[in-house]
Short mmCIF file of C-alpha atoms and ligand atoms in Angstrom, two decimals:
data_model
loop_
_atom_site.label_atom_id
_atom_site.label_comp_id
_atom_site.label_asym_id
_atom_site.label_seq_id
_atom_site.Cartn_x
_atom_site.Cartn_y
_atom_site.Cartn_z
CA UNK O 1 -7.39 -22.63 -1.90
CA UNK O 2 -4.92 -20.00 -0.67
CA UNK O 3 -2.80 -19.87 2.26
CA UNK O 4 -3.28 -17.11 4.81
CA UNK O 5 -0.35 -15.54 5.75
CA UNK O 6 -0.83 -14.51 9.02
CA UNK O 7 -1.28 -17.75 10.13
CA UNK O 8 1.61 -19.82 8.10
CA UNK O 9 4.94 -18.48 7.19
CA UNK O 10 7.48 -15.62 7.81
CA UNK O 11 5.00 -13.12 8.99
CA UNK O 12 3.10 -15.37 10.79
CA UNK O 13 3.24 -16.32 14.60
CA UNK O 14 3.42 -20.02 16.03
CA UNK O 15 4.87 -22.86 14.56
CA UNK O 16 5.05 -22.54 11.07
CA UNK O 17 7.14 -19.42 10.15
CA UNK O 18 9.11 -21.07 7.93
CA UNK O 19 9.86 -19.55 4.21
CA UNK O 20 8.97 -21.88 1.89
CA UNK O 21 5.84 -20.27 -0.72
CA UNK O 22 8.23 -20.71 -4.11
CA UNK O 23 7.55 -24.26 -4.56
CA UNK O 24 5.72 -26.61 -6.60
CA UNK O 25 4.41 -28.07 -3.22
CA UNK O 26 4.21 -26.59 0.17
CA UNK O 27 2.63 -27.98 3.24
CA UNK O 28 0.86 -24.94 5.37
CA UNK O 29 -1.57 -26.03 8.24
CA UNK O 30 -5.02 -26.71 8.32
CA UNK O 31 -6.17 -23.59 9.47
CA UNK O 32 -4.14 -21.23 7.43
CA UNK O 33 -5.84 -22.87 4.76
CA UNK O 34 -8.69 -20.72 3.05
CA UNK O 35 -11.34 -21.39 0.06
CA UNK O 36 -10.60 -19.06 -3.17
CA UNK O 37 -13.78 -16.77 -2.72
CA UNK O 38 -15.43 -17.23 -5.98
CA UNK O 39 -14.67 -15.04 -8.46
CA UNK O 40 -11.33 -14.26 -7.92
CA UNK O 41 -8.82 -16.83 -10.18
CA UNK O 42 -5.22 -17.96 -8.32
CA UNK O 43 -3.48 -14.85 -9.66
CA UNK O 44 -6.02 -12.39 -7.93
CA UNK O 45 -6.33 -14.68 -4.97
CA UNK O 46 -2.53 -14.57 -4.54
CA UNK O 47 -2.48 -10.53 -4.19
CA UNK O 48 -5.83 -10.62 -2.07
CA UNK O 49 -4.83 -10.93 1.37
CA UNK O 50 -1.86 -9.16 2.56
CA UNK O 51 -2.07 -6.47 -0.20
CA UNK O 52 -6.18 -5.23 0.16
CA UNK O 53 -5.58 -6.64 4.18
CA UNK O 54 -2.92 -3.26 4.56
CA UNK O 55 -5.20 -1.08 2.72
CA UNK O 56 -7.88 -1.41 4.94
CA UNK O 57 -5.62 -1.48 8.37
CA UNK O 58 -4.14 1.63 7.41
CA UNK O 59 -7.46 3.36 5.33
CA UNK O 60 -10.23 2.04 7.56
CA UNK O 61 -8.76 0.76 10.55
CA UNK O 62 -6.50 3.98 11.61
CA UNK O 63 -8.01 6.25 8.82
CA UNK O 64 -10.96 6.42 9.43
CA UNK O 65 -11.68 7.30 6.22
CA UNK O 66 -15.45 8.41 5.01
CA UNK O 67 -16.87 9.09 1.87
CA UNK O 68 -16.63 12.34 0.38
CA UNK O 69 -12.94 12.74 1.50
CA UNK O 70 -10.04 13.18 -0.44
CA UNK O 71 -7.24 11.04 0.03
CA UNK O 72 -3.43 11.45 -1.22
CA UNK O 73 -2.22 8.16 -1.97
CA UNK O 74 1.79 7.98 -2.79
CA UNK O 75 3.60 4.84 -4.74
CA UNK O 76 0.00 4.18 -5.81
CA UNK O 77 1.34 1.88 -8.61
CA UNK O 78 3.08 -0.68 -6.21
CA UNK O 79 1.62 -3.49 -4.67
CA UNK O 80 0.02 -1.92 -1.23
CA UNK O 81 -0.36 1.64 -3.34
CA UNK O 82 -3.08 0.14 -5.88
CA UNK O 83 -4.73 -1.83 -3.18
CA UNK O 84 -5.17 1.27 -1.08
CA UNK O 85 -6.89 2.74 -4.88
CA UNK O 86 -9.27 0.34 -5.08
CA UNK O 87 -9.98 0.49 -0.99
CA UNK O 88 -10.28 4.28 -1.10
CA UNK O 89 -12.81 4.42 -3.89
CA UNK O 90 -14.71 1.41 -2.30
CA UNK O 91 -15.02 3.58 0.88
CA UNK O 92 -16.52 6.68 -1.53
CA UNK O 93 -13.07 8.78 -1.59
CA UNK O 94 -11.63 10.72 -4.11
CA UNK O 95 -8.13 9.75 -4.45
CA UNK O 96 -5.12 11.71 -5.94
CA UNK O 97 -2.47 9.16 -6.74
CA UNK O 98 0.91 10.02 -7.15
CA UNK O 99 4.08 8.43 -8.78
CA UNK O 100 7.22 8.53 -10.73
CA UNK O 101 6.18 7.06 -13.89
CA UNK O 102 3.51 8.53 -16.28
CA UNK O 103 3.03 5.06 -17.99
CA UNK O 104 2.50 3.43 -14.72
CA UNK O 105 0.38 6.70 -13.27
CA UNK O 106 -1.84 6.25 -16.55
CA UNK O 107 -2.44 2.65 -15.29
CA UNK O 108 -3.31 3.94 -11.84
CA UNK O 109 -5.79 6.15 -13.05
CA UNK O 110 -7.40 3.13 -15.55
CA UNK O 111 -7.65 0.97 -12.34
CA UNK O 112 -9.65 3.85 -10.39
CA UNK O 113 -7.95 7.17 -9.01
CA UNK O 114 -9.61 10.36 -9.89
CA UNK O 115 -6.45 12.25 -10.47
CA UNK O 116 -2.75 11.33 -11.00
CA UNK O 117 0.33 13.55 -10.12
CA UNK O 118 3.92 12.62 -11.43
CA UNK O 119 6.19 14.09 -8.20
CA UNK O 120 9.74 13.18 -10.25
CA UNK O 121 11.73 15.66 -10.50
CA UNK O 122 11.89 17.38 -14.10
CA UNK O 123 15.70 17.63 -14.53
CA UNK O 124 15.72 14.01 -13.58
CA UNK O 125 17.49 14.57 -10.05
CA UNK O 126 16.36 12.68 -7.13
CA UNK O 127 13.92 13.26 -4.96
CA UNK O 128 10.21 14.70 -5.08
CA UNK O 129 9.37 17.89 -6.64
CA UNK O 130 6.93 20.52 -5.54
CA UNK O 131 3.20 19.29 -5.98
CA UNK O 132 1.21 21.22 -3.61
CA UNK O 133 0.03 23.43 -5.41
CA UNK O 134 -1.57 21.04 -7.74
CA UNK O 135 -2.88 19.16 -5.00
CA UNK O 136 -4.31 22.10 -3.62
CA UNK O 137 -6.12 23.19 -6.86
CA UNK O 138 -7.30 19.69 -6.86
CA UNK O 139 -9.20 20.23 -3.42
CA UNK O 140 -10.09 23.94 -4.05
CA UNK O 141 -7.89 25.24 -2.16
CA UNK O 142 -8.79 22.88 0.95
CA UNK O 143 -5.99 20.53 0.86
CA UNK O 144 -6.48 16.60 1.41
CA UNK O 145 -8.06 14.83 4.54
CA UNK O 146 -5.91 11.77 4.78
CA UNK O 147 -1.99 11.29 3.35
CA UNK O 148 -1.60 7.52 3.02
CA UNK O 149 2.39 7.45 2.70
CA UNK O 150 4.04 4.20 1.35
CA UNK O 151 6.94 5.72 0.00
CA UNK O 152 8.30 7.99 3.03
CA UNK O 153 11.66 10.76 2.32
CA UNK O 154 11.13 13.77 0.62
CA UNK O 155 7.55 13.19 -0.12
CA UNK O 156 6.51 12.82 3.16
CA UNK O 157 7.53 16.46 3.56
CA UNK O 158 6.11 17.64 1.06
CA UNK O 159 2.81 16.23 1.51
CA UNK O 160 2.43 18.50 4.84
CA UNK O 161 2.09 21.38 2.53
CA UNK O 162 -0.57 19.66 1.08
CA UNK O 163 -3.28 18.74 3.96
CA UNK O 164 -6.40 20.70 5.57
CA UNK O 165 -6.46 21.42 8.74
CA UNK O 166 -6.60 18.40 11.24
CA UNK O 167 -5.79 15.40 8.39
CA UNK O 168 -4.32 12.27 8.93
CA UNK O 169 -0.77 11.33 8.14
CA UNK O 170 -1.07 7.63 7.75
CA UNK O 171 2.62 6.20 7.51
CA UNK O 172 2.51 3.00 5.27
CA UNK O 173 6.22 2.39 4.78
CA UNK O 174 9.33 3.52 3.01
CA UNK O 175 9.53 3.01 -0.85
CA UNK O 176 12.02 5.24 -1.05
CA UNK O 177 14.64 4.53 2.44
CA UNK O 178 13.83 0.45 2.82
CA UNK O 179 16.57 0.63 4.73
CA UNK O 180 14.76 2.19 7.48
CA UNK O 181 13.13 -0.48 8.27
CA UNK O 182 16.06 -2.85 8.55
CA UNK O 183 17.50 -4.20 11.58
CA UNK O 184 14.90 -3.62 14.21
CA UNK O 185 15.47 -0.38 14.28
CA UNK O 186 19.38 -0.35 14.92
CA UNK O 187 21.31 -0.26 11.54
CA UNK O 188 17.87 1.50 9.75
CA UNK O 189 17.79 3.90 12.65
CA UNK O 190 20.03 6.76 11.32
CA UNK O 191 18.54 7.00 8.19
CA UNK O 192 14.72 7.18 9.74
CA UNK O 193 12.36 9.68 8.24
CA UNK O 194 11.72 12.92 10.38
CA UNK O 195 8.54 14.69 10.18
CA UNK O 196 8.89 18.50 11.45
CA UNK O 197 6.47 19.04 14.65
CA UNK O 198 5.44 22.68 13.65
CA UNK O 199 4.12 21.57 10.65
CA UNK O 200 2.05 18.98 12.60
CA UNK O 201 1.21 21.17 15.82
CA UNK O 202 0.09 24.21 13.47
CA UNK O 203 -1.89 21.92 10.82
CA UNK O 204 -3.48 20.08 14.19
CA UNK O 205 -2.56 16.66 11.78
CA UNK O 206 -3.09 13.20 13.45
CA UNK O 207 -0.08 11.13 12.49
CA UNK O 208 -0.77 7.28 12.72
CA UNK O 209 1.90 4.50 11.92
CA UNK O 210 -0.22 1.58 10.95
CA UNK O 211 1.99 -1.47 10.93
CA UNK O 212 -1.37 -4.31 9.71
CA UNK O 213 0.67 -7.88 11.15
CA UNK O 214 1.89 -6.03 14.49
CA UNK O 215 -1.29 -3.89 15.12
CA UNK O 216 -3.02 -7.30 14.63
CA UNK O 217 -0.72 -9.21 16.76
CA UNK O 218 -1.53 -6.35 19.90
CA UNK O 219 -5.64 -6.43 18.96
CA UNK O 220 -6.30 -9.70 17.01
CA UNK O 221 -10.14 -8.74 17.43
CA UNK O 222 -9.50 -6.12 14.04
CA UNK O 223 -8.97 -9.10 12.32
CA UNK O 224 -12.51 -10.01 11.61
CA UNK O 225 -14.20 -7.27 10.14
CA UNK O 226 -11.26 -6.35 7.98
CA UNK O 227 -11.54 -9.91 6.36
CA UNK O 228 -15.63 -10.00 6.31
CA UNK O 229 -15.67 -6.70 4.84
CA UNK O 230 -12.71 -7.95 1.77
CA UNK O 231 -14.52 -10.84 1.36
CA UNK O 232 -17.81 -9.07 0.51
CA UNK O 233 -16.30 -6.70 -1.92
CA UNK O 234 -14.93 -9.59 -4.00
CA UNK O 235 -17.75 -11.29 -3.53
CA UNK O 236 -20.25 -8.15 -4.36
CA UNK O 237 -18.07 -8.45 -7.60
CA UNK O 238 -16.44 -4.63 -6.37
CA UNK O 239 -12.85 -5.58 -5.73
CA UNK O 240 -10.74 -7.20 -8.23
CA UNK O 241 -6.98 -7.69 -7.55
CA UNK O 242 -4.72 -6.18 -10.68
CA UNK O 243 -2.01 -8.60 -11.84
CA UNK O 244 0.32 -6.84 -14.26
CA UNK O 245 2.99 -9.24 -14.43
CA UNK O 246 3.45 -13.42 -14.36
CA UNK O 247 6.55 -15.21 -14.11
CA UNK O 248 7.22 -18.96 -14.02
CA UNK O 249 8.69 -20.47 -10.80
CA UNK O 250 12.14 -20.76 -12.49
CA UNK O 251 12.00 -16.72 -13.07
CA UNK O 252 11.72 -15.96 -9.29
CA UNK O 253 14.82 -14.29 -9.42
CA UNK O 254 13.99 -11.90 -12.44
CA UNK O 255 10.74 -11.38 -10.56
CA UNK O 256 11.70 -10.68 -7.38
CA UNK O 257 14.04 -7.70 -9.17
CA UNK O 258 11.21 -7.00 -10.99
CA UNK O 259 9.48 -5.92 -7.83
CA UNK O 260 12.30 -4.28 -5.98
CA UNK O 261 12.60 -2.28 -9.29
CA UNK O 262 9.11 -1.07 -9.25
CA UNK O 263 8.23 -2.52 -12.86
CA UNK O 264 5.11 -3.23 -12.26
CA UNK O 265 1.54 -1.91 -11.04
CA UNK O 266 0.04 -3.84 -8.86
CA UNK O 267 0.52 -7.51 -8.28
CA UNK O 268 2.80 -10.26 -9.78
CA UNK O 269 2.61 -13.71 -9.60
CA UNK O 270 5.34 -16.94 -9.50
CA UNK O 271 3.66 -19.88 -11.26
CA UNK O 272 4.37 -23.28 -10.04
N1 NAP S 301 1.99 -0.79 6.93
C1 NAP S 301 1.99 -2.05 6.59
O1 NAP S 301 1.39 -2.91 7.25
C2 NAP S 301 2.70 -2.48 5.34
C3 NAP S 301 2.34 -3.66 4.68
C4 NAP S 301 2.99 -4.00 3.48
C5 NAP S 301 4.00 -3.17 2.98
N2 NAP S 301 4.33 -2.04 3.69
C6 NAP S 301 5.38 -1.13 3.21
O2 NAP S 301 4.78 -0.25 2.27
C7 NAP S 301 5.75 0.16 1.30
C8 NAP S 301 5.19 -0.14 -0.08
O3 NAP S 301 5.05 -1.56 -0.21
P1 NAP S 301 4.66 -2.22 -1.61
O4 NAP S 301 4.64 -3.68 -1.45
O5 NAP S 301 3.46 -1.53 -2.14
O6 NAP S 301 5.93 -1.81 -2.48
P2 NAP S 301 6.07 -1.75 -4.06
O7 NAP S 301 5.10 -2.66 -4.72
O8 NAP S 301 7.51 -1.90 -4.33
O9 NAP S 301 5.60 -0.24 -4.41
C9 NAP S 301 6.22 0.89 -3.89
C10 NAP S 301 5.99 2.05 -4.85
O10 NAP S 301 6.62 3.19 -4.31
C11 NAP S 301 7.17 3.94 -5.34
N3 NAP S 301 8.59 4.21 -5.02
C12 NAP S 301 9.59 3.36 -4.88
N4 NAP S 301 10.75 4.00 -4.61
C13 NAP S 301 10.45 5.27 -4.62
C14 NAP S 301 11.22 6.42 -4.43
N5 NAP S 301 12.56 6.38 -4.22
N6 NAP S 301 10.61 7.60 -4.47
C15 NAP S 301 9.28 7.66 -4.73
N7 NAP S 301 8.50 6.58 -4.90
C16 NAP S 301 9.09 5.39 -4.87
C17 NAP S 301 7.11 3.17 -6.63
O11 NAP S 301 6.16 3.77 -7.47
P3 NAP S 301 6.63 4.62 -8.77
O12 NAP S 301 7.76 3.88 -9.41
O13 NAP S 301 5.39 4.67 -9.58
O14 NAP S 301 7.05 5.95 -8.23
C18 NAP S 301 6.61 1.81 -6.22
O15 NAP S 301 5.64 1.32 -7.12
C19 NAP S 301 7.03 -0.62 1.63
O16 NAP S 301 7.88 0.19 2.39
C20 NAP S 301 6.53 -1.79 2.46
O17 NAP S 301 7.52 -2.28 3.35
C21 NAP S 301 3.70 -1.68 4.81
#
Protein backbone atom coordinates (compact mmCIF):
# COMPACT_ATOMS: atom_id res chain seq x y z
CA UNK A 1 0.00 0.00 0.00
CA UNK A 2 1.08 3.64 -0.25
CA UNK A 3 -0.34 6.68 1.13
CA UNK A 4 -1.56 9.41 -1.19
CA UNK A 5 -0.45 12.58 -0.37
CA UNK A 6 -2.94 14.76 -1.39
CA UNK A 7 -5.27 13.33 0.71
CA UNK A 8 -3.15 12.72 4.16
CA UNK A 9 -0.45 14.92 5.40
CA UNK A 10 1.24 18.38 5.02
CA UNK A 11 0.16 18.98 1.52
CA UNK A 12 -2.99 17.64 1.92
CA UNK A 13 -6.40 19.41 2.77
CA UNK A 14 -8.91 18.28 5.64
CA UNK A 15 -8.16 16.71 8.69
CA UNK A 16 -5.11 14.97 8.53
CA UNK A 17 -2.26 17.42 7.62
CA UNK A 18 -0.23 16.39 10.15
CA UNK A 19 3.71 15.52 9.47
CA UNK A 20 4.32 12.35 10.55
CA UNK A 21 5.70 9.87 7.22
CA UNK A 22 9.33 9.09 9.11
CA UNK A 23 8.04 6.45 11.26
CA UNK A 24 8.01 2.86 11.72
CA UNK A 25 4.13 3.23 11.97
CA UNK A 26 1.84 5.90 10.79
CA UNK A 27 -1.87 5.97 10.79
CA UNK A 28 -3.22 7.84 7.38
CA UNK A 29 -7.03 7.45 6.58
CA UNK A 30 -8.86 5.08 4.76
CA UNK A 31 -9.10 6.79 1.70
CA UNK A 32 -5.65 8.12 1.29
CA UNK A 33 -4.85 4.65 1.32
CA UNK A 34 -3.87 3.16 -2.21
CA UNK A 35 -2.84 -0.52 -3.55
CA UNK A 36 1.01 -0.66 -4.81
CA UNK A 37 0.13 -1.01 -8.65
CA UNK A 38 1.89 -4.14 -9.47
CA UNK A 39 5.08 -3.91 -10.60
CA UNK A 40 6.40 -1.17 -8.91
CA UNK A 41 8.35 -2.42 -5.36
CA UNK A 42 7.96 0.18 -2.06
CA UNK A 43 11.01 2.16 -3.20
CA UNK A 44 9.43 3.02 -6.71
CA UNK A 45 6.01 3.28 -5.18
CA UNK A 46 7.36 5.85 -2.69
CA UNK A 47 8.64 8.33 -5.63
CA UNK A 48 5.42 7.52 -7.80
CA UNK A 49 2.93 9.93 -6.85
CA UNK A 50 3.94 13.38 -6.13
CA UNK A 51 7.12 13.15 -8.29
CA UNK A 52 5.51 11.60 -11.98
CA UNK A 53 1.96 13.51 -10.47
CA UNK A 54 4.10 17.19 -11.17
CA UNK A 55 5.44 15.98 -14.34
CA UNK A 56 2.35 15.49 -15.88
CA UNK A 57 0.51 18.79 -14.25
CA UNK A 58 3.12 20.83 -15.55
CA UNK A 59 4.04 18.62 -19.10
CA UNK A 60 0.51 17.53 -19.97
CA UNK A 61 -1.78 19.42 -17.99
CA UNK A 62 -0.42 23.17 -18.83
CA UNK A 63 2.06 21.93 -21.55
CA UNK A 64 0.35 20.62 -23.66
CA UNK A 65 2.98 18.81 -24.84
CA UNK A 66 2.75 16.48 -28.23
CA UNK A 67 4.96 14.20 -29.73
CA UNK A 68 7.52 15.29 -31.98
CA UNK A 69 8.36 18.36 -29.78
CA UNK A 70 11.37 19.20 -28.17
CA UNK A 71 11.39 19.95 -24.69
CA UNK A 72 14.23 21.72 -22.44
CA UNK A 73 14.11 20.18 -19.21
CA UNK A 74 16.45 21.98 -16.38
CA UNK A 75 17.62 20.18 -12.86
CA UNK A 76 16.68 17.06 -14.82
CA UNK A 77 18.66 14.95 -12.27
CA UNK A 78 16.48 15.95 -9.17
CA UNK A 79 13.51 14.41 -8.06
CA UNK A 80 10.61 16.33 -10.25
CA UNK A 81 13.53 16.85 -13.16
CA UNK A 82 13.84 12.93 -13.93
CA UNK A 83 10.17 12.42 -13.55
CA UNK A 84 9.45 15.10 -16.11
CA UNK A 85 12.37 12.69 -18.41
CA UNK A 86 10.57 9.83 -18.24
CA UNK A 87 6.99 11.86 -18.78
CA UNK A 88 8.40 13.73 -21.77
CA UNK A 89 9.63 10.68 -23.63
CA UNK A 90 6.35 8.79 -22.67
CA UNK A 91 4.45 11.66 -24.43
CA UNK A 92 6.96 11.10 -27.76
CA UNK A 93 9.31 14.29 -26.99
CA UNK A 94 12.73 14.76 -27.48
CA UNK A 95 14.16 16.11 -24.41
CA UNK A 96 17.43 18.12 -23.84
CA UNK A 97 18.27 17.82 -20.18
CA UNK A 98 20.40 20.07 -18.54
CA UNK A 99 22.50 20.12 -15.24
CA UNK A 100 25.49 20.92 -13.23
CA UNK A 101 27.05 17.65 -12.89
CA UNK A 102 28.39 15.50 -15.81
CA UNK A 103 28.25 12.29 -13.60
CA UNK A 104 24.73 12.96 -12.71
CA UNK A 105 23.89 14.36 -16.54
CA UNK A 106 25.41 10.89 -17.75
CA UNK A 107 22.75 9.26 -15.48
CA UNK A 108 20.05 11.46 -16.97
CA UNK A 109 20.81 10.51 -20.29
CA UNK A 110 20.99 6.41 -19.19
CA UNK A 111 17.43 6.93 -17.72
CA UNK A 112 16.08 8.47 -21.17
CA UNK A 113 16.97 12.14 -22.45
CA UNK A 114 18.19 12.41 -25.93
CA UNK A 115 20.76 15.00 -25.20
CA UNK A 116 22.45 16.39 -22.03
CA UNK A 117 23.92 19.97 -21.57
CA UNK A 118 26.20 20.83 -18.48
CA UNK A 119 25.11 24.87 -17.98
CA UNK A 120 27.98 25.29 -14.95
CA UNK A 121 30.00 27.71 -15.43
CA UNK A 122 33.66 26.67 -16.64
CA UNK A 123 35.77 28.83 -14.26
CA UNK A 124 33.61 27.37 -11.56
CA UNK A 125 31.72 30.79 -10.73
CA UNK A 126 28.13 30.76 -10.06
CA UNK A 127 25.52 30.89 -12.11
CA UNK A 128 24.56 29.41 -15.67
CA UNK A 129 26.68 29.78 -18.61
CA UNK A 130 25.73 30.43 -22.18
CA UNK A 131 23.99 27.27 -23.81
CA UNK A 132 21.94 28.54 -26.54
CA UNK A 133 23.73 28.02 -28.99
CA UNK A 134 24.02 24.38 -28.34
CA UNK A 135 20.50 24.15 -27.80
CA UNK A 136 19.88 25.73 -30.91
CA UNK A 137 22.15 23.38 -32.99
CA UNK A 138 20.30 20.74 -31.20
CA UNK A 139 16.87 21.90 -32.83
CA UNK A 140 18.42 23.07 -36.18
CA UNK A 141 18.34 26.20 -35.63
CA UNK A 142 14.51 26.15 -34.46
CA UNK A 143 14.90 26.46 -30.83
CA UNK A 144 12.73 24.29 -28.26
CA UNK A 145 8.81 24.19 -27.97
CA UNK A 146 8.39 23.90 -24.26
CA UNK A 147 11.07 25.14 -21.28
CA UNK A 148 10.06 23.09 -18.24
CA UNK A 149 12.04 25.23 -15.50
CA UNK A 150 12.61 23.62 -12.01
CA UNK A 151 15.55 25.41 -11.19
CA UNK A 152 14.55 29.24 -11.90
CA UNK A 153 17.64 32.37 -11.69
CA UNK A 154 19.96 32.74 -14.29
CA UNK A 155 18.77 29.86 -16.29
CA UNK A 156 15.51 30.94 -16.67
CA UNK A 157 17.03 33.80 -18.66
CA UNK A 158 18.89 32.16 -20.52
CA UNK A 159 16.55 29.67 -21.71
CA UNK A 160 14.55 32.65 -23.59
CA UNK A 161 17.38 32.71 -25.97
CA UNK A 162 16.74 29.32 -26.52
CA UNK A 163 12.86 28.87 -27.64
CA UNK A 164 10.94 29.04 -31.17
CA UNK A 165 8.61 31.24 -31.69
CA UNK A 166 5.36 30.92 -29.52
CA UNK A 167 6.88 28.09 -26.81
CA UNK A 168 5.88 27.54 -23.50
CA UNK A 169 7.71 28.66 -20.42
CA UNK A 170 6.48 26.20 -17.89
CA UNK A 171 7.74 27.46 -14.35
CA UNK A 172 8.29 24.32 -12.11
CA UNK A 173 10.07 25.90 -9.16
CA UNK A 174 13.29 27.35 -7.91
CA UNK A 175 16.34 24.96 -7.45
CA UNK A 176 18.43 27.56 -7.42
CA UNK A 177 16.46 30.74 -5.08
CA UNK A 178 14.24 28.22 -2.61
CA UNK A 179 13.94 31.06 -0.87
CA UNK A 180 11.50 32.44 -3.20
CA UNK A 181 9.13 30.44 -2.32
CA UNK A 182 9.27 31.03 1.41
CA UNK A 183 6.91 32.89 3.42
CA UNK A 184 3.86 33.19 1.28
CA UNK A 185 5.29 35.38 -0.73
CA UNK A 186 6.48 38.08 1.90
CA UNK A 187 10.12 37.32 3.09
CA UNK A 188 10.75 35.22 -0.56
CA UNK A 189 9.27 38.19 -2.34
CA UNK A 190 12.42 40.34 -2.95
CA UNK A 191 14.41 37.78 -4.18
CA UNK A 192 11.56 36.50 -6.87
CA UNK A 193 12.71 35.62 -10.34
CA UNK A 194 11.93 38.28 -13.12
CA UNK A 195 11.39 37.25 -16.57
CA UNK A 196 11.97 40.32 -19.13
CA UNK A 197 8.51 41.04 -21.12
CA UNK A 198 10.28 41.87 -24.51
CA UNK A 199 11.72 38.73 -24.63
CA UNK A 200 8.23 37.18 -24.09
CA UNK A 201 6.09 39.77 -26.23
CA UNK A 202 8.67 39.43 -29.26
CA UNK A 203 9.10 35.44 -28.94
CA UNK A 204 4.96 35.43 -28.61
CA UNK A 205 6.01 32.68 -25.51
CA UNK A 206 3.09 31.40 -23.29
CA UNK A 207 4.39 31.48 -19.74
CA UNK A 208 2.44 29.07 -17.37
CA UNK A 209 3.18 28.64 -13.52
CA UNK A 210 1.93 25.19 -12.82
CA UNK A 211 1.74 24.80 -9.08
CA UNK A 212 0.18 20.51 -9.27
CA UNK A 213 -1.47 20.57 -5.24
CA UNK A 214 -2.95 24.26 -5.73
CA UNK A 215 -4.03 23.93 -9.45
CA UNK A 216 -5.70 20.72 -8.11
CA UNK A 217 -7.15 22.26 -5.12
CA UNK A 218 -8.98 25.19 -7.73
CA UNK A 219 -10.03 22.16 -10.46
CA UNK A 220 -9.97 18.81 -8.52
CA UNK A 221 -11.62 17.31 -11.82
CA UNK A 222 -7.58 17.18 -13.37
CA UNK A 223 -7.09 14.84 -10.83
CA UNK A 224 -8.40 11.81 -12.57
CA UNK A 225 -6.89 11.48 -15.75
CA UNK A 226 -3.50 12.49 -14.47
CA UNK A 227 -3.66 9.40 -12.06
CA UNK A 228 -5.43 6.89 -14.76
CA UNK A 229 -2.99 7.85 -17.24
CA UNK A 230 0.32 7.13 -14.36
CA UNK A 231 -1.25 4.21 -13.45
CA UNK A 232 -1.31 2.74 -17.00
CA UNK A 233 2.24 3.56 -17.76
CA UNK A 234 3.43 1.56 -14.74
CA UNK A 235 1.17 -0.80 -15.38
CA UNK A 236 1.95 -1.01 -19.39
CA UNK A 237 5.43 -1.77 -17.74
CA UNK A 238 6.60 2.04 -19.44
CA UNK A 239 7.28 4.02 -16.31
CA UNK A 240 9.62 2.93 -13.73
CA UNK A 241 10.50 5.28 -10.81
CA UNK A 242 14.62 5.66 -10.44
CA UNK A 243 15.82 5.25 -6.85
CA UNK A 244 19.47 6.22 -6.60
CA UNK A 245 19.85 6.37 -3.03
CA UNK A 246 18.40 4.35 0.36
CA UNK A 247 18.86 5.35 3.77
CA UNK A 248 17.64 3.71 6.99
CA UNK A 249 15.08 5.61 9.15
CA UNK A 250 17.84 6.53 11.66
CA UNK A 251 19.80 8.36 8.59
CA UNK A 252 16.89 10.81 7.89
CA UNK A 253 18.99 13.50 8.75
CA UNK A 254 22.01 12.58 6.38
CA UNK A 255 19.26 12.04 3.83
CA UNK A 256 17.35 14.84 4.01
CA UNK A 257 20.97 16.86 3.37
CA UNK A 258 21.49 14.50 0.91
CA UNK A 259 18.58 15.90 -1.01
CA UNK A 260 18.93 19.57 -0.28
CA UNK A 261 22.52 18.94 -1.61
CA UNK A 262 21.43 17.56 -4.84
CA UNK A 263 23.43 14.13 -4.42
CA UNK A 264 21.32 12.23 -6.00
CA UNK A 265 19.27 11.55 -9.37
CA UNK A 266 16.11 10.85 -8.93
CA UNK A 267 14.43 9.43 -5.89
CA UNK A 268 15.59 8.39 -2.35
CA UNK A 269 14.04 6.45 0.07
CA UNK A 270 13.91 6.34 4.30
CA UNK A 271 13.49 2.68 5.30
CA UNK A 272 11.50 1.92 8.31
N1 LIG B 1 5.26 22.86 -9.64
C1 LIG B 1 5.05 21.96 -8.71
O1 LIG B 1 3.93 21.51 -8.47
C2 LIG B 1 6.22 21.41 -7.93
C3 LIG B 1 6.15 20.16 -7.31
C4 LIG B 1 7.28 19.67 -6.64
C5 LIG B 1 8.43 20.44 -6.58
N2 LIG B 1 8.43 21.68 -7.17
C6 LIG B 1 9.63 22.53 -7.14
O2 LIG B 1 10.47 22.12 -8.22
C7 LIG B 1 11.84 22.36 -7.87
C8 LIG B 1 12.61 21.06 -8.05
O3 LIG B 1 12.11 20.11 -7.10
P1 LIG B 1 12.83 18.70 -6.90
O4 LIG B 1 12.13 17.97 -5.84
O5 LIG B 1 13.00 18.06 -8.22
O6 LIG B 1 14.25 19.18 -6.36
P2 LIG B 1 15.62 18.38 -6.33
O7 LIG B 1 15.39 16.92 -6.32
O8 LIG B 1 16.41 19.00 -5.25
O9 LIG B 1 16.28 18.74 -7.76
C9 LIG B 1 16.56 20.04 -8.17
C10 LIG B 1 17.68 19.98 -9.20
O10 LIG B 1 17.95 21.32 -9.60
C11 LIG B 1 19.32 21.47 -9.80
N3 LIG B 1 19.78 22.64 -9.03
C12 LIG B 1 19.78 22.85 -7.73
N4 LIG B 1 20.31 24.05 -7.41
C13 LIG B 1 20.67 24.57 -8.55
C14 LIG B 1 21.29 25.78 -8.88
N5 LIG B 1 21.68 26.67 -7.94
N6 LIG B 1 21.51 26.05 -10.16
C15 LIG B 1 21.17 25.14 -11.10
N7 LIG B 1 20.56 23.98 -10.84
C16 LIG B 1 20.33 23.69 -9.57
C17 LIG B 1 20.05 20.25 -9.29
O11 LIG B 1 20.55 19.53 -10.39
P3 LIG B 1 22.14 19.53 -10.71
O12 LIG B 1 22.87 19.43 -9.41
O13 LIG B 1 22.28 18.35 -11.60
O14 LIG B 1 22.39 20.83 -11.40
C18 LIG B 1 18.97 19.43 -8.62
O15 LIG B 1 19.10 18.06 -8.92
C19 LIG B 1 11.84 22.88 -6.43
O16 LIG B 1 11.90 24.28 -6.44
C20 LIG B 1 10.49 22.42 -5.90
O17 LIG B 1 10.01 23.25 -4.86
C21 LIG B 1 7.38 22.16 -7.86
Amino acid sequence: MLVDGLLSGPRSVGAYQTYGGFADYAVAPAAAVRRLPAGLDFDQGCNLLGNYETAYHCLVTCGQVQAGETVLIHGASGSTGLAAVHVAKLLGATVIATGRSDDKLAEVRAQGADHVINCRNLDGSPGVRRFRDEVKALTRGHGVDVVHDGVGGDISLESLRCVKFGARFLIVGWAATPAVARGKGLRGAPNANMLPTNLIMMKGLTVRGCPTVLSTLHDPSIRAPRLAAIFQWVEEGRLRPHVSREFPLSAYKEAMLAKWRGEFVGGCVLRP
